[in-house]
Amino acid sequence: MNRPQETTLELRGGAKMPAVGLGLWKIPKPQVAGLVEQAVSQGYRHLDCAADYGNEAEVGEGLERVLQAGRCRREELWITSKLWNTYHAAEHVRPAVEKSLQDLRLDYLDLYLIHFPIALRYVPFDERYPPEWIYDPEAPEPRMELASVPIAETWGAMEQLVRDGLVRNIGVCNFNTALLRDLIASATTAPAMLQVELHPYLTQEKLLRFCQQQGIAVTGFSPLGAGSYLPLGMASEDESVLSESVVGEIAAAHGKTAAQVVLRWGVQRGTAVVPKTARPERLAENLDLFDFELSDSEMQSLTNLNRNRRFNDPGVFCESAFGTFCPIYE
């Protein structure tokens, strides 16, 4: 793929999304509003949110502060959110995005994504929000309860959101090539974005090549690898790509940190990255990726670290945490 120095990624239809965003998964609620303010002050214009993160109301508080203070204009921001699994039925899609918009204190989203290709039984907002994975936490054996909703139905309702002006661009998360092919075949509007786990231990080269051929932009979540998954017991201490000797050598050669090298590898592949941090000192570091370029051999050295190691795998964590075997990857 190309090695862009540009700080934006162009989507189908011409929209330009900042190539580096702030991921807000697992950011504790008390820190979120202030972190959003700090991020915008340091130059971030791309925030990656989701209903399931449980902190969109706090993101909205931070956004309202920066917009009212005139630190930036709404049209300078790129706000992404995601449709949760319990809202896949067509009649639930618009209420779900309206809830996110209400919490975020916005009139529209720049990008709205289907969070997982997993439809779950509907849980009303006033019963539990966000509803997470388990249908009835009080049941004797709490489990996920799947719903028979085809992706085509959900996607048709997503397309309507664009026509209604609530959303500018739509896409999907955690889809493989087979699901993308099926979606494209039935869609009126093809997805503008695929968001998937991407880092040097999970390079997903075939998937990236397919998306490039189809004109689907790609965002990598968990672009630094194992860090977010250690507290969840989904990764081990010896699985840090940042500790790889080749990463350290490349970082020393460029006068950069290991994290900056790994993130630069991501954007230089032509993908966006949404690193998560709750540490203000990391905000500037994660954004400072555009004053150096990795050589072809350095890029290949990082790609060669691939282990096909997926940390975020419903086929593993759904069974262990939610009593339900629910694979989406073979």
CSV table of C-alpha atoms in Angstrom, one decimal:
chain,number,residue,atom,x,y,z
A,1,MET,CA,0.0,0.0,0.0
A,2,ASN,CA,1.0,3.6,-0.3
A,3,ARG,CA,3.1,5.3,2.3
A,4,PRO,CA,1.2,8.6,2.9
A,5,GLN,CA,2.7,11.5,4.7
A,6,GLU,CA,-0.8,13.1,4.7
A,7,THR,CA,-2.5,13.2,8.1
A,8,THR,CA,-5.9,12.2,6.7
A,9,LEU,CA,-7.4,9.2,5.1
A,10,GLU,CA,-9.9,9.6,2.2
A,11,LEU,CA,-13.1,7.6,2.3
A,12,ARG,CA,-15.4,6.6,-0.4
A,13,GLY,CA,-17.3,9.7,-1.5
A,14,GLY,CA,-14.4,12.1,-0.7
A,15,ALA,CA,-14.7,12.6,3.1
A,16,LYS,CA,-11.3,13.0,4.8
A,17,MET,CA,-10.8,11.4,8.2
A,18,PRO,CA,-7.8,12.2,10.4
A,19,ALA,CA,-5.5,9.2,10.2
A,20,VAL,CA,-4.9,9.2,14.0
A,21,GLY,CA,-7.8,9.2,16.4
A,22,LEU,CA,-8.2,8.8,20.1
A,23,GLY,CA,-9.8,5.5,21.0
A,24,LEU,CA,-12.2,5.8,24.0
A,25,TRP,CA,-12.7,2.1,24.9
A,26,LYS,CA,-12.1,1.4,28.6
A,27,ILE,CA,-11.5,5.1,29.5
A,28,PRO,CA,-13.0,5.5,33.0
A,29,LYS,CA,-16.0,7.9,33.0
A,30,PRO,CA,-14.5,10.4,35.4
A,31,GLN,CA,-11.6,11.0,33.1
A,32,VAL,CA,-13.3,11.2,29.8
A,33,ALA,CA,-14.6,14.8,29.5
A,34,GLY,CA,-11.2,16.2,30.6
A,35,LEU,CA,-9.3,13.8,28.3
A,36,VAL,CA,-11.4,14.9,25.4
A,37,GLU,CA,-10.6,18.5,26.2
A,38,GLN,CA,-6.9,17.8,26.5
A,39,ALA,CA,-6.9,15.8,23.2
A,40,VAL,CA,-8.6,18.6,21.2
A,41,SER,CA,-6.1,21.1,22.7
A,42,GLN,CA,-3.2,18.9,21.6
A,43,GLY,CA,-4.5,18.6,18.1
A,44,TYR,CA,-6.8,15.6,18.0
A,45,ARG,CA,-9.8,16.0,15.7
A,46,HIS,CA,-10.8,12.3,15.5
A,47,LEU,CA,-12.6,10.6,18.4
A,48,ASP,CA,-13.5,6.9,18.2
A,49,CYS,CA,-16.6,6.2,20.4
A,50,ALA,CA,-19.2,3.5,20.8
A,51,ALA,CA,-22.4,3.0,22.7
A,52,ASP,CA,-20.9,-0.2,24.3
A,53,TYR,CA,-18.0,1.8,25.7
A,54,GLY,CA,-20.5,3.2,28.2
A,55,ASN,CA,-18.9,6.7,28.2
A,56,GLU,CA,-20.5,8.6,25.3
A,57,ALA,CA,-22.4,11.0,27.7
A,58,GLU,CA,-19.0,12.0,29.2
A,59,VAL,CA,-17.5,12.3,25.7
A,60,GLY,CA,-20.4,14.6,24.9
A,61,GLU,CA,-19.7,16.7,27.9
A,62,GLY,CA,-16.1,17.2,26.8
A,63,LEU,CA,-17.2,17.9,23.2
A,64,GLU,CA,-19.7,20.6,24.4
A,65,ARG,CA,-17.0,22.3,26.4
A,66,VAL,CA,-14.5,22.5,23.5
A,67,LEU,CA,-17.1,23.7,21.0
A,68,GLN,CA,-18.6,26.3,23.4
A,69,ALA,CA,-15.1,27.5,24.2
A,70,GLY,CA,-14.3,27.9,20.5
A,71,ARG,CA,-11.3,25.6,20.5
A,72,CYS,CA,-12.5,24.1,17.2
A,73,ARG,CA,-15.6,24.0,15.1
A,74,ARG,CA,-17.9,20.9,14.8
A,75,GLU,CA,-17.0,20.5,11.1
A,76,GLU,CA,-13.3,20.2,12.0
A,77,LEU,CA,-14.1,17.2,14.2
A,78,TRP,CA,-14.5,13.6,13.1
A,79,ILE,CA,-16.7,11.6,15.5
A,80,THR,CA,-17.2,7.9,15.0
A,81,SER,CA,-19.7,5.8,17.0
A,82,LYS,CA,-20.9,2.2,16.7
A,83,LEU,CA,-24.2,0.3,16.6
A,84,TRP,CA,-24.4,-2.3,19.3
A,85,ASN,CA,-25.3,-5.9,18.8
A,86,THR,CA,-28.7,-5.6,20.5
A,87,TYR,CA,-29.9,-3.0,18.0
A,88,HIS,CA,-29.5,-4.8,14.7
A,89,ALA,CA,-33.2,-5.0,13.8
A,90,ALA,CA,-34.2,-2.3,11.4
A,91,GLU,CA,-36.6,-0.7,13.8
A,92,HIS,CA,-33.9,-0.3,16.5
A,93,VAL,CA,-31.1,1.2,14.3
A,94,ARG,CA,-32.4,4.8,14.3
A,95,PRO,CA,-33.3,4.9,18.0
A,96,ALA,CA,-29.8,3.6,18.7
A,97,VAL,CA,-28.0,6.3,16.7
A,98,GLU,CA,-30.4,9.0,18.2
A,99,LYS,CA,-29.4,7.8,21.7
A,100,SER,CA,-25.7,8.1,20.8
A,101,LEU,CA,-26.3,11.6,19.3
A,102,GLN,CA,-28.1,12.7,22.4
A,103,ASP,CA,-25.3,11.4,24.7
A,104,LEU,CA,-22.6,13.0,22.4
A,105,ARG,CA,-24.6,16.3,22.2
A,106,LEU,CA,-24.3,16.2,18.4
A,107,ASP,CA,-26.6,16.6,15.4
A,108,TYR,CA,-24.8,14.1,13.2
A,109,LEU,CA,-22.0,11.5,13.2
A,110,ASP,CA,-19.2,11.5,10.7
A,111,LEU,CA,-19.1,7.7,10.8
A,112,TYR,CA,-21.4,5.0,12.2
A,113,LEU,CA,-20.2,1.4,12.2
A,114,ILE,CA,-21.9,-1.9,12.9
A,115,HIS,CA,-19.8,-2.9,15.9
A,116,PHE,CA,-19.9,-6.7,15.4
A,117,PRO,CA,-21.5,-9.1,12.9
A,118,ILE,CA,-23.4,-10.5,15.9
A,119,ALA,CA,-27.1,-9.8,16.4
A,120,LEU,CA,-28.3,-10.1,20.0
A,121,ARG,CA,-31.8,-10.1,21.5
A,122,TYR,CA,-33.1,-6.5,21.9
A,123,VAL,CA,-32.8,-4.9,25.4
A,124,PRO,CA,-34.8,-1.6,25.8
A,125,PHE,CA,-32.9,1.5,26.7
A,126,ASP,CA,-34.8,2.1,29.9
A,127,GLU,CA,-34.1,-1.5,31.0
A,128,ARG,CA,-30.3,-1.4,30.6
A,129,TYR,CA,-27.9,0.9,28.7
A,130,PRO,CA,-25.5,0.0,27.4
A,131,PRO,CA,-26.9,-3.5,27.5
A,132,GLU,CA,-23.5,-5.3,26.9
A,133,TRP,CA,-23.5,-8.9,25.9
A,134,ILE,CA,-25.6,-10.9,28.4
A,135,TYR,CA,-29.4,-10.7,27.9
A,136,ASP,CA,-30.4,-11.3,31.5
A,137,PRO,CA,-27.6,-10.8,34.1
A,138,GLU,CA,-30.0,-12.0,36.8
A,139,ALA,CA,-30.7,-15.4,35.1
A,140,PRO,CA,-29.6,-18.6,36.9
A,141,GLU,CA,-27.1,-19.1,34.0
A,142,PRO,CA,-26.5,-15.7,32.3
A,143,ARG,CA,-25.9,-16.0,28.6
A,144,MET,CA,-26.0,-14.1,25.3
A,145,GLU,CA,-29.2,-14.6,23.4
A,146,LEU,CA,-28.7,-14.4,19.6
A,147,ALA,CA,-31.3,-12.8,17.3
A,148,SER,CA,-32.1,-13.8,13.7
A,149,VAL,CA,-31.4,-10.5,12.0
A,150,PRO,CA,-29.6,-10.6,8.7
A,151,ILE,CA,-26.8,-8.1,8.1
A,152,ALA,CA,-28.6,-6.9,5.0
A,153,GLU,CA,-31.5,-5.7,7.1
A,154,THR,CA,-29.3,-3.8,9.5
A,155,TRP,CA,-27.3,-2.3,6.6
A,156,GLY,CA,-30.5,-1.1,4.9
A,157,ALA,CA,-31.4,0.8,8.1
A,158,MET,CA,-27.8,2.2,8.2
A,159,GLU,CA,-28.2,3.5,4.7
A,160,GLN,CA,-31.4,5.2,5.7
A,161,LEU,CA,-29.5,7.1,8.5
A,162,VAL,CA,-27.4,8.7,5.8
A,163,ARG,CA,-30.4,9.7,3.7
A,164,ASP,CA,-31.9,11.2,6.9
A,165,GLY,CA,-28.8,13.3,7.6
A,166,LEU,CA,-28.0,11.7,11.0
A,167,VAL,CA,-24.8,10.1,9.7
A,168,ARG,CA,-22.4,11.2,7.0
A,169,ASN,CA,-20.6,7.8,6.4
A,170,ILE,CA,-21.3,4.2,7.3
A,171,GLY,CA,-19.2,1.1,7.7
A,172,VAL,CA,-18.6,-2.0,9.7
A,173,CYS,CA,-16.2,-3.5,12.3
A,174,ASN,CA,-14.9,-7.0,12.8
A,175,PHE,CA,-16.0,-8.2,9.4
A,176,ASN,CA,-13.9,-10.7,7.3
A,177,THR,CA,-13.7,-10.8,3.5
A,178,ALA,CA,-16.6,-13.3,3.1
A,179,LEU,CA,-19.0,-11.0,5.1
A,180,LEU,CA,-17.8,-8.0,3.2
A,181,ARG,CA,-18.4,-9.7,-0.1
A,182,ASP,CA,-22.0,-10.6,0.9
A,183,LEU,CA,-22.6,-7.1,2.2
A,184,ILE,CA,-21.3,-5.4,-0.9
A,185,ALA,CA,-23.5,-7.7,-3.1
A,186,SER,CA,-26.7,-6.6,-1.4
A,187,ALA,CA,-25.9,-3.0,-0.5
A,188,THR,CA,-27.1,0.1,-2.2
A,189,THR,CA,-24.1,1.9,-0.7
A,190,ALA,CA,-21.0,-0.1,-0.1
A,191,PRO,CA,-19.3,0.4,3.3
A,192,ALA,CA,-16.9,3.3,3.5
A,193,MET,CA,-14.9,1.9,6.4
A,194,LEU,CA,-13.8,-1.4,8.0
A,195,GLN,CA,-12.5,-1.2,11.5
A,196,VAL,CA,-10.6,-4.2,12.7
A,197,GLU,CA,-7.8,-5.2,15.1
A,198,LEU,CA,-4.5,-4.4,13.4
A,199,HIS,CA,-0.9,-4.5,14.8
A,200,PRO,CA,2.4,-6.1,13.8
A,201,TYR,CA,1.3,-9.4,15.5
A,202,LEU,CA,-2.0,-9.4,13.4
A,203,THR,CA,-1.2,-7.8,10.0
A,204,GLN,CA,-4.2,-9.1,8.1
A,205,GLU,CA,-2.6,-8.5,4.8
A,206,LYS,CA,-5.2,-10.3,2.6
A,207,LEU,CA,-8.0,-8.4,4.3
A,208,LEU,CA,-6.3,-5.1,3.7
A,209,ARG,CA,-5.6,-5.9,0.1
A,210,PHE,CA,-9.3,-6.9,-0.5
A,211,CYS,CA,-10.4,-3.6,1.1
A,212,GLN,CA,-8.0,-1.6,-1.1
A,213,GLN,CA,-9.4,-3.3,-4.2
A,214,GLN,CA,-13.0,-2.5,-3.1
A,215,GLY,CA,-12.4,1.1,-2.1
A,216,ILE,CA,-13.0,0.4,1.6
A,217,ALA,CA,-10.9,2.5,4.0
A,218,VAL,CA,-9.5,0.6,7.0
A,219,THR,CA,-9.0,1.7,10.6
A,220,GLY,CA,-6.9,-0.4,13.0
A,221,PHE,CA,-8.1,-0.7,16.6
A,222,SER,CA,-5.7,-1.9,19.3
A,223,PRO,CA,-2.9,-0.7,17.0
A,224,LEU,CA,-0.3,-1.1,19.8
A,225,GLY,CA,-1.4,-4.7,20.4
A,226,ALA,CA,-1.7,-6.4,23.8
A,227,GLY,CA,-1.8,-3.5,26.2
A,228,SER,CA,-5.6,-3.1,26.6
A,229,TYR,CA,-6.1,-6.8,27.0
A,230,LEU,CA,-3.6,-7.5,29.8
A,231,PRO,CA,-6.0,-6.4,32.6
A,232,LEU,CA,-8.8,-8.5,31.0
A,233,GLY,CA,-6.7,-11.7,31.0
A,234,MET,CA,-6.9,-11.8,27.2
A,235,ALA,CA,-3.1,-11.3,26.7
A,236,SER,CA,0.1,-12.2,28.5
A,237,GLU,CA,3.0,-10.1,29.6
A,238,ASP,CA,5.3,-11.7,26.9
A,239,GLU,CA,3.0,-10.6,24.1
A,240,SER,CA,4.0,-6.9,23.8
A,241,VAL,CA,5.0,-5.9,20.3
A,242,LEU,CA,6.6,-2.8,21.9
A,243,SER,CA,9.2,-5.1,23.5
A,244,GLU,CA,10.4,-6.6,20.3
A,245,SER,CA,14.1,-5.9,19.7
A,246,VAL,CA,13.5,-4.8,16.0
A,247,VAL,CA,10.9,-2.2,17.2
A,248,GLY,CA,13.5,-0.8,19.6
A,249,GLU,CA,16.2,-0.7,17.0
A,250,ILE,CA,13.9,1.2,14.5
A,251,ALA,CA,12.8,3.6,17.3
A,252,ALA,CA,16.4,4.4,18.2
A,253,ALA,CA,17.3,4.9,14.5
A,254,HIS,CA,14.6,7.5,14.2
A,255,GLY,CA,14.7,9.1,17.6
A,256,LYS,CA,11.2,8.0,18.3
A,257,THR,CA,9.5,5.7,20.9
A,258,ALA,CA,8.5,2.1,20.2
A,259,ALA,CA,4.8,3.1,20.3
A,260,GLN,CA,5.4,5.8,17.6
A,261,VAL,CA,7.2,3.3,15.4
A,262,VAL,CA,4.3,0.8,15.6
A,263,LEU,CA,1.7,3.5,15.0
A,264,ARG,CA,3.7,4.9,12.1
A,265,TRP,CA,3.8,1.4,10.6
A,266,GLY,CA,0.0,1.5,10.8
A,267,VAL,CA,-0.6,4.9,9.1
A,268,GLN,CA,2.2,4.2,6.5
A,269,ARG,CA,0.3,1.1,5.4
A,270,GLY,CA,-2.5,3.4,4.5
A,271,THR,CA,-4.8,2.7,7.5
A,272,ALA,CA,-6.0,4.9,10.2
A,273,VAL,CA,-5.2,4.1,13.9
A,274,VAL,CA,-7.1,4.8,17.0
A,275,PRO,CA,-4.8,4.2,20.0
A,276,LYS,CA,-6.4,4.4,23.4
A,277,THR,CA,-4.7,6.2,26.2
A,278,ALA,CA,-5.9,7.8,29.5
A,279,ARG,CA,-2.5,9.3,30.1
A,280,PRO,CA,-2.3,13.0,28.9
A,281,GLU,CA,1.5,12.7,28.3
A,282,ARG,CA,0.8,9.9,25.8
A,283,LEU,CA,-1.6,12.0,23.7
A,284,ALA,CA,1.0,14.1,22.0
A,285,GLU,CA,3.3,11.1,21.5
A,286,ASN,CA,0.6,9.1,19.7
A,287,LEU,CA,-0.2,12.0,17.4
A,288,ASP,CA,3.4,12.9,16.5
A,289,LEU,CA,3.8,10.4,13.6
A,290,PHE,CA,4.2,12.5,10.5
A,291,ASP,CA,7.8,13.9,10.7
A,292,PHE,CA,9.5,10.6,9.9
A,293,GLU,CA,9.0,7.7,7.5
A,294,LEU,CA,10.0,4.1,7.8
A,295,SER,CA,12.0,2.5,5.0
A,296,ASP,CA,10.7,-0.4,3.0
A,297,SER,CA,13.0,-2.7,4.9
A,298,GLU,CA,11.8,-1.4,8.3
A,299,MET,CA,8.2,-1.7,7.2
A,300,GLN,CA,8.9,-5.3,6.2
A,301,SER,CA,10.7,-6.1,9.4
A,302,LEU,CA,7.6,-5.0,11.4
A,303,THR,CA,5.3,-6.9,9.1
A,304,ASN,CA,7.4,-10.0,9.6
A,305,LEU,CA,6.5,-10.0,13.3
A,306,ASN,CA,3.0,-11.3,12.4
A,307,ARG,CA,1.8,-14.2,14.5
A,308,ASN,CA,-1.8,-14.0,13.5
A,309,ARG,CA,-2.4,-13.3,17.1
A,310,ARG,CA,-5.9,-11.8,17.7
A,311,PHE,CA,-6.5,-10.5,21.2
A,312,ASN,CA,-10.2,-9.4,20.6
A,313,ASP,CA,-11.8,-12.7,19.5
A,314,PRO,CA,-15.5,-13.3,20.4
A,315,GLY,CA,-14.9,-17.0,19.6
A,316,VAL,CA,-12.8,-17.0,22.8
A,317,PHE,CA,-14.1,-14.3,25.2
A,318,CYS,CA,-17.8,-14.8,24.7
A,319,GLU,CA,-17.6,-18.4,25.9
A,320,SER,CA,-15.4,-17.7,28.8
A,321,ALA,CA,-17.1,-14.5,30.0
A,322,PHE,CA,-20.7,-14.8,28.7
A,323,GLY,CA,-21.3,-18.5,28.6
A,324,THR,CA,-21.9,-18.6,24.9
A,325,PHE,CA,-19.7,-19.9,22.1
A,326,CYS,CA,-19.9,-17.2,19.4
A,327,PRO,CA,-17.0,-17.4,16.8
A,328,ILE,CA,-16.9,-15.0,13.9
A,329,TYR,CA,-13.4,-15.9,12.8
A,330,GLU,CA,-12.2,-19.4,11.8
